[in-house]
Amino acid sequence: MSGVAAAAVATAAASGATVSAAGRRVCFLTDTEGSWTYNESNDSNETLQLRDDCVLVFGGDAGDKGDDTLRCFEQLVRLKKRHPERVVLLVGNRDVNKMRLTSELADSELPLHAMAREVRDGPLWVPQDKRVTLDTFLARQAAQDASATAASAAFAANTESADADAALLAAANTKVNRLKWMLEHTMGAQGDFERRRKELAARTARRSLTPEVTASAATATGAVAADITTSDAVCTTDAADAIDDESVLQSYKDSVREGGVLREYLELGSLAFIAHDTLFTHGGVIRGDSSGVCALGHVPGRPPMSEWVQELNAWYRQQVQEWIEQPTWSADRSHRGGDQLLQYVLPDHPSSVVMGRHLQASGMPAQLPSAVAQALAASGIRRLVVGHTPHGTCPTVIKQSWPQQTPAWSHDAHAAERDSARTFEEVIMCDTSYSDTAASDNRGVAAVELVVTPDGRAHLHGVLADGRTVAYASDDPLIGRELRDGTQVKAKLRTGGGGGGSGSGPTAT
């Protein structure tokens, strides 16, 4: 059996496993966004390890904005295959949108006149005055080329002119430039093309990290040979020079082919998971403070929450399989496999658990609408844990106000009898990817772990951007409470025992 075939068998087996959290702690990690050092803040081992009494729920967005996207995906996929019944891989928008690569980088899409218009014109959710169309991007690339003529510069200055030279566009219309445009202007992955080059260079250096090279690097840096890292080898061997644009392009294409790590992640993924009275999703179930807009029940109907999650995940798997079977556009460019899922993760989708946000327009936390909280409570859900929306240097706990009553549309005939015992309590937002904007990775040393224990309590502990440590349970009466000045308490310091108010903005603790 070939390596690709063996990987496919392992992926299929892992994707069919049922995850059980009974009697186990559930640990939540989310939005690593290509930053492996974020994982190492909690575990310095090269390979992720999972304790026997734990279930890991990864909240999605494994790659894109850090130097280790491939490594993040590989480690998570490897862990899922090793412990299929104890690892949940939720998908984020940054994971799912890479499904576009198989259709938009296909040979059939290279002629500009043949492209799907919705792709060529750029993302419609971006305001028109800020949107960069493919034609505009290619024109700029042509002007920047060392062999560009004065005519190309004039063309770049007036990209909307009907007299624009089509030959200049054709010269710049390569798959490499297509990919750069997709990453920069349609996927929110600015700079990721060069970061992938850097990661590939590091891998090249690792393969060449012989004892002789290590000793040479140690001599050059004054370090002990055993301490030389891959990054040191990159500097010493200058491996990045060997990674050309086509190699970077090929890496992206390979990642979504059969046996590719991103495709495997998507095959193993889910949209939602329930354990210990807690619903886990990537983004959430509401769109800020927009009244009446909720993701619950959308895609499949509105049955009890556990059945809805099962049906939502089944729909997700069906969409991924459709993409695998039809990875490119139909002949008339009206459809491609997984199209509904790709639409589901767009910023303007009104009812997506991937794109939900739990912030007001001001940036302050938004409580759930009463009817949504009631629906969750009626199904025994008292907590929602999400990622997706960066919010400060540690997770944000949003306490839900009382009282709540069972909505008439909950389809739970006995829910009213349990209202007094089951109340939705809180949303916990765990994306801290902008915890330290002064750091090169926007994270710095900040890392906080969320653990939900079998008794249903949520515990948080870790390190803030300034090095202070925090440890608290979400049911602490002060956590998540709004103070008289409008600030909210976010965390409890391990030393000193104080709580921190968040200030009027979303970043300070």
XYZ file of C-alpha atoms in Angstrom:
509
model
C 0.000 0.000 0.000
C 1.381 3.405 -0.973
C 1.992 6.126 1.593
C -0.910 8.176 0.235
C -3.255 5.175 0.310
C -2.212 4.285 3.850
C -2.788 7.870 4.943
C -6.236 7.802 3.351
C -7.146 4.621 5.237
C -5.946 6.097 8.533
C -7.834 9.319 7.880
C -11.045 7.461 7.058
C -10.764 5.386 10.219
C -10.129 8.424 12.402
C -12.922 10.465 10.821
C -15.440 7.738 11.614
C -14.517 7.489 15.287
C -16.968 8.694 17.930
C -15.416 11.028 20.475
C -16.459 10.409 24.074
C -15.626 12.794 26.907
C -17.312 10.714 29.615
C -15.240 10.935 32.785
C -12.525 12.934 31.049
C -11.379 16.540 31.124
C -11.928 18.490 27.919
C -9.074 20.825 26.961
C -9.708 23.570 24.418
C -7.046 25.035 22.127
C -7.877 27.321 19.234
C -6.631 29.697 16.544
C -2.956 28.769 16.497
C -2.871 30.354 13.014
C 0.465 28.869 12.074
C 2.214 29.686 15.348
C 3.735 26.484 16.725
C 5.461 28.418 19.501
C 1.972 29.045 20.928
C 1.600 25.290 21.449
C 5.080 25.115 22.924
C 4.048 27.669 25.554
C 2.227 24.769 27.171
C 4.328 21.819 25.954
C 7.934 22.050 24.814
C 7.855 18.630 23.127
C 8.147 18.498 19.339
C 5.127 16.180 19.155
C 1.817 16.948 20.821
C 0.972 14.533 23.617
C -2.475 13.828 25.069
C -2.930 12.631 28.640
C -5.080 9.559 29.151
C -7.750 11.434 31.106
C -8.162 14.223 28.530
C -10.052 15.022 25.361
C -8.642 17.756 23.126
C -10.987 20.034 21.219
C -9.104 22.191 18.739
C -11.251 25.162 17.773
C -10.061 25.724 14.202
C -7.882 28.130 12.192
C -4.743 26.047 12.494
C -2.732 27.977 9.929
C -2.161 31.124 7.872
C -0.507 33.880 9.904
C 2.524 32.225 11.496
C 5.718 30.556 10.322
C 4.610 26.978 11.067
C 1.324 26.375 9.259
C 2.280 22.955 7.903
C 3.600 21.842 11.262
C 0.432 22.914 13.066
C -1.747 20.926 10.672
C 0.559 17.906 10.755
C 0.687 17.741 14.534
C -3.084 18.061 14.911
C -3.794 15.454 12.228
C -1.236 13.096 13.741
C -2.788 13.487 17.181
C -6.282 12.822 15.815
C -5.116 9.659 14.076
C -3.344 8.498 17.225
C -6.363 9.181 19.468
C -9.417 9.279 17.178
C -11.842 8.835 20.064
C -10.305 11.640 22.149
C -9.516 14.439 19.671
C -11.988 16.807 18.003
C -10.782 19.027 15.162
C -13.228 21.857 14.589
C -12.762 23.764 11.348
C -12.362 27.509 11.011
C -12.769 29.810 8.043
C -9.006 29.809 7.419
C -9.071 26.018 7.131
C -12.148 25.673 4.929
C -11.363 28.480 2.496
C -8.309 26.542 1.253
C -10.768 24.236 -0.501
C -10.836 27.000 -3.121
C -7.294 26.140 -4.193
C -8.353 23.051 -6.143
C -10.758 25.001 -8.339
C -9.157 28.433 -8.573
C -5.656 27.141 -9.346
C -6.853 24.573 -11.884
C -5.420 24.788 -15.409
C -8.904 25.441 -16.766
C -9.120 28.637 -14.706
C -5.904 30.243 -15.917
C -7.387 32.082 -18.939
C -8.911 35.257 -17.510
C -11.902 35.109 -19.826
C -12.749 31.620 -18.553
C -12.721 32.488 -14.857
C -15.801 32.521 -12.688
C -16.733 36.198 -12.518
C -17.368 36.041 -8.782
C -13.719 35.077 -8.298
C -12.129 37.513 -10.734
C -13.963 40.524 -9.287
C -12.689 39.886 -5.765
C -14.564 39.269 -2.504
C -17.922 41.024 -2.446
C -17.856 41.395 1.342
C -14.934 43.818 1.025
C -16.074 47.426 0.362
C -15.598 48.280 -3.290
C -13.184 51.130 -2.584
C -10.909 48.694 -0.717
C -11.403 45.637 -2.885
C -8.491 44.534 -5.074
C -9.642 42.652 -8.152
C -7.448 40.077 -9.831
C -6.969 42.395 -12.836
C -5.773 45.199 -10.571
C -3.378 42.892 -8.743
C -1.932 41.456 -11.951
C -1.454 44.952 -13.333
C 0.525 45.946 -10.265
C 2.606 42.788 -10.527
C 3.373 43.556 -14.174
C 4.495 47.059 -13.230
C 6.763 45.719 -10.498
C 8.452 43.203 -12.766
C 12.039 44.108 -13.532
C 11.362 43.839 -17.257
C 8.189 45.933 -17.149
C 8.022 48.724 -19.672
C 6.873 52.278 -19.197
C 3.597 51.228 -20.765
C 3.020 48.694 -17.999
C 3.553 51.370 -15.363
C 0.992 53.561 -17.074
C -1.372 50.612 -17.191
C -0.949 49.981 -13.459
C -1.823 53.597 -12.739
C -5.104 53.258 -14.610
C -6.176 49.642 -14.236
C -9.813 50.321 -15.074
C -9.025 51.783 -18.513
C -10.694 50.001 -21.411
C -7.457 50.468 -23.337
C -5.403 48.443 -20.861
C -2.917 46.202 -22.601
C -4.191 42.634 -22.306
C -0.721 41.324 -23.063
C 0.600 42.790 -19.829
C -2.096 41.013 -17.871
C -1.350 37.771 -19.666
C 2.344 37.991 -18.790
C 1.582 38.434 -15.103
C -1.272 35.926 -15.092
C 0.572 32.988 -13.563
C -0.570 30.523 -10.923
C 2.008 31.951 -8.547
C 0.501 35.414 -8.850
C -2.990 33.976 -8.635
C -2.083 32.332 -5.338
C -0.460 35.494 -4.005
C -3.618 37.449 -4.839
C -5.862 34.848 -3.206
C -3.846 34.865 0.007
C -3.362 38.619 0.202
C -6.754 39.887 -0.918
C -9.338 37.126 -0.547
C -8.254 34.948 2.388
C -6.914 37.404 4.941
C -3.524 35.678 4.837
C -1.300 38.640 4.056
C 2.353 37.625 3.838
C 1.629 33.915 4.007
C 3.279 33.133 0.669
C 6.646 34.256 2.051
C 6.010 32.566 5.388
C 5.431 29.291 3.544
C 8.727 29.806 1.721
C 10.393 30.278 5.109
C 8.782 27.132 6.508
C 9.853 25.086 3.497
C 13.367 26.471 3.884
C 13.393 25.392 7.510
C 12.422 21.888 6.447
C 15.169 21.824 3.862
C 17.613 22.896 6.546
C 16.351 20.261 8.957
C 16.981 17.527 6.405
C 20.515 18.840 5.918
C 21.211 19.231 9.631
C 24.052 16.699 9.714
C 26.557 16.595 12.594
C 29.033 18.444 10.387
C 26.539 21.228 9.633
C 25.567 21.428 13.290
C 29.203 21.755 14.353
C 29.763 24.447 11.733
C 26.725 26.378 12.931
C 27.903 26.073 16.509
C 31.280 27.487 15.556
C 29.650 30.393 13.742
C 27.271 31.247 16.583
C 29.363 30.302 19.582
C 26.656 27.883 20.733
C 26.834 24.304 21.937
C 26.268 21.984 18.969
C 23.410 20.160 20.700
C 21.569 23.464 21.068
C 21.587 24.376 17.382
C 18.014 24.580 16.095
C 16.501 24.404 12.646
C 16.229 28.174 12.489
C 19.969 28.432 13.183
C 20.601 26.059 10.299
C 18.435 28.180 8.019
C 20.612 31.185 8.777
C 23.783 29.179 8.273
C 22.855 27.338 5.064
C 20.708 30.130 3.625
C 18.199 27.489 2.547
C 15.547 30.061 1.672
C 17.425 30.912 -1.528
C 16.698 27.402 -2.785
C 12.919 27.723 -2.373
C 11.557 29.295 -5.533
C 8.026 30.547 -6.158
C 6.995 27.360 -7.937
C 7.992 25.284 -4.910
C 5.824 27.433 -2.665
C 2.922 27.103 -5.087
C 3.376 23.339 -5.215
C 3.301 23.141 -1.423
C -0.118 24.769 -1.315
C -1.441 22.548 -4.107
C -0.063 19.396 -2.487
C -1.702 20.240 0.834
C -5.206 19.877 -0.627
C -4.583 16.790 -2.758
C -5.219 13.229 -1.603
C -2.880 12.585 1.303
C -2.227 16.311 1.743
C -2.228 17.496 5.322
C -4.855 20.199 4.879
C -7.191 17.839 3.063
C -6.724 15.293 5.854
C -7.533 17.940 8.442
C -10.745 18.820 6.612
C -11.697 15.150 6.292
C -11.198 14.716 10.037
C -12.947 17.956 10.949
C -16.295 18.937 12.452
C -18.310 22.113 12.912
C -19.493 21.605 16.494
C -19.059 19.358 19.531
C -20.902 18.945 22.833
C -19.393 17.704 26.105
C -20.059 18.396 29.794
C -23.040 20.694 29.085
C -20.772 22.774 26.823
C -21.154 23.520 23.117
C -17.872 24.086 21.259
C -17.755 25.888 17.890
C -15.187 27.963 16.024
C -17.005 31.277 15.824
C -20.215 31.208 17.838
C -23.951 31.313 17.286
C -24.759 35.038 16.905
C -23.533 37.977 14.836
C -22.571 40.470 17.510
C -25.563 42.336 18.852
C -27.675 41.801 15.713
C -31.094 40.869 17.044
C -32.802 37.839 15.568
C -29.724 36.458 13.760
C -28.662 33.084 15.118
C -26.838 30.035 13.758
C -28.714 27.496 15.873
C -30.770 25.170 13.750
C -29.478 26.475 10.435
C -28.437 24.005 7.743
C -30.370 21.114 9.320
C -33.689 22.167 10.901
C -34.128 22.944 14.581
C -34.242 19.689 16.586
C -32.777 19.298 20.101
C -29.211 20.553 20.243
C -27.457 17.173 20.290
C -29.303 16.036 17.166
C -28.686 19.378 15.474
C -24.935 19.071 16.083
C -24.943 15.561 14.633
C -26.816 16.721 11.541
C -24.642 19.820 11.168
C -21.499 17.693 11.241
C -23.050 15.212 8.806
C -23.797 18.094 6.425
C -20.204 19.279 6.798
C -18.810 15.838 5.937
C -21.127 15.629 2.930
C -19.819 18.984 1.692
C -16.179 17.915 2.090
C -16.889 14.695 0.213
C -18.598 16.680 -2.546
C -15.463 18.826 -2.817
C -13.246 15.739 -3.038
C -15.419 14.318 -5.805
C -15.695 17.614 -7.712
C -12.641 19.730 -6.827
C -12.974 22.057 -9.841
C -15.691 24.262 -11.328
C -18.465 22.875 -13.498
C -18.165 23.695 -17.203
C -20.445 26.729 -16.900
C -18.690 27.962 -13.699
C -21.974 27.779 -11.792
C -20.939 25.176 -9.217
C -17.964 23.496 -7.585
C -17.846 20.753 -4.979
C -18.346 22.019 -1.435
C -19.775 25.327 -2.627
C -22.308 25.539 0.195
C -19.592 25.031 2.802
C -17.419 27.691 1.163
C -20.361 30.090 1.357
C -20.926 29.079 4.989
C -17.486 30.391 6.011
C -17.721 33.776 4.276
C -17.710 36.884 6.491
C -21.146 37.947 5.307
C -22.900 34.651 6.089
C -25.723 35.510 8.513
C -26.009 32.255 10.458
C -22.750 30.308 10.596
C -21.142 28.687 13.647
C -17.803 29.345 11.929
C -18.328 33.077 11.380
C -20.346 33.967 14.483
C -19.084 36.778 16.705
C -19.982 37.586 20.284
C -18.942 41.236 20.389
C -20.906 44.435 20.182
C -19.938 47.062 17.612
C -17.981 48.789 20.391
C -15.767 45.726 20.828
C -17.252 44.851 24.202
C -18.734 41.379 24.856
C -22.293 40.694 23.720
C -24.637 38.476 25.707
C -26.806 36.002 23.855
C -30.324 37.103 22.966
C -32.728 35.669 25.522
C -34.372 33.276 23.060
C -31.000 31.826 22.038
C -29.913 31.329 25.641
C -33.246 29.684 26.376
C -32.906 27.306 23.441
C -29.457 26.218 24.596
C -30.627 25.778 28.180
C -33.609 23.729 27.043
C -31.180 21.215 25.521
C -29.004 21.122 28.612
C -26.310 23.444 27.251
C -25.125 25.941 29.840
C -21.907 27.111 28.229
C -20.631 28.042 24.763
C -16.879 27.961 24.060
C -15.589 29.649 20.900
C -12.505 31.033 19.161
C -12.325 33.094 15.942
C -12.614 36.600 17.442
C -9.394 37.908 19.063
C -10.181 39.580 22.363
C -7.333 40.536 24.619
C -4.538 38.798 26.419
C -6.637 36.009 27.955
C -10.055 34.414 27.317
C -13.150 36.555 27.824
C -16.005 35.147 29.910
C -19.406 36.623 29.030
C -21.880 35.932 31.839
C -25.506 35.606 30.778
C -28.117 37.644 32.616
C -31.133 36.018 34.250
C -33.989 35.042 34.048
C -34.492 32.608 31.185
C -37.541 30.629 30.132
C -38.002 27.833 27.622
C -38.987 29.140 24.173
C -42.094 27.686 22.580
C -40.128 26.456 19.547
C -37.594 24.383 21.512
C -39.337 21.063 20.642
C -38.582 19.813 24.141
C -41.853 18.825 25.801
C -40.269 18.492 29.231
C -37.927 21.474 29.086
C -40.215 23.729 31.110
C -39.993 21.323 34.040
C -36.219 21.637 33.992
C -35.897 25.394 33.551
C -35.155 25.940 37.204
C -32.325 23.396 37.083
C -30.858 24.216 33.676
C -29.826 27.752 32.870
C -27.442 28.974 30.218
C -24.573 30.595 32.093
C -21.797 31.911 29.862
C -19.893 32.251 26.629
C -16.099 31.887 26.788
C -14.147 33.475 23.922
C -10.690 31.891 23.689
C -8.945 33.465 20.689
C -5.966 35.413 22.043
C -4.054 35.673 18.759
C -3.529 39.422 19.292
C -2.493 39.192 22.929
C 0.739 41.148 22.377
C 0.812 43.281 19.234
C 4.364 44.380 20.046
C 5.590 40.797 19.542
C 6.610 39.556 16.104
C 3.804 36.977 16.134
C 1.252 39.266 17.859
C 1.129 36.730 20.711
C 4.298 37.009 22.739
C 4.410 34.744 25.773
C 0.659 34.827 26.435
C -1.016 31.405 26.572
C -4.050 30.402 28.627
C -5.513 26.901 28.765
C -9.230 26.203 29.182
C -10.222 22.892 30.762
C -13.815 21.746 31.283
C -14.020 19.041 33.941
C -16.593 16.218 34.030
C -18.607 18.104 36.653
C -19.189 20.844 34.067
C -16.921 23.510 35.569
C -14.553 25.510 33.363
C -11.053 26.252 34.667
C -8.573 28.658 33.074
C -4.885 29.067 33.825
C -1.845 30.413 32.042
C 0.400 33.393 31.380
C -0.472 36.937 30.315
C 1.510 38.981 27.801
C 3.387 40.745 30.612
C 4.417 37.461 32.248
C 1.911 37.494 35.085
C 0.073 34.226 35.683
C -3.661 33.707 36.037
C -5.746 30.871 37.458
C -9.500 30.913 37.983
C -12.773 29.142 37.342
C -15.333 30.758 35.069
C -18.000 30.478 37.774
C -16.058 32.822 40.054
C -18.694 35.463 40.914
C -16.422 38.313 39.776
C -15.266 36.874 36.458
C -17.179 38.321 33.531
C -19.015 40.880 35.640
C -19.487 44.447 34.469
C -18.278 47.175 36.818
C -19.851 50.569 37.407
C -17.525 52.276 34.958
C -18.514 49.891 32.159
C -15.356 47.771 32.310
C -15.523 44.027 32.842
C -13.499 41.642 34.982
C -11.559 39.196 32.787
C -9.179 37.187 34.961
C -7.853 36.504 38.437
C -4.123 36.766 39.040
C -2.468 33.728 40.560
C -0.345 35.974 42.777
C -1.985 38.819 44.658
C -5.462 37.414 44.152
C -6.756 40.470 42.300
C -9.078 40.670 39.337
C -8.436 42.839 36.320
C -10.883 45.139 34.615
C -10.752 45.179 30.833
C -11.096 48.891 30.226
C -13.370 50.228 27.532
C -11.480 48.457 24.776
C -11.044 44.731 24.177
C -7.366 44.210 24.897
C -6.328 45.054 28.444
C -6.901 42.654 31.307
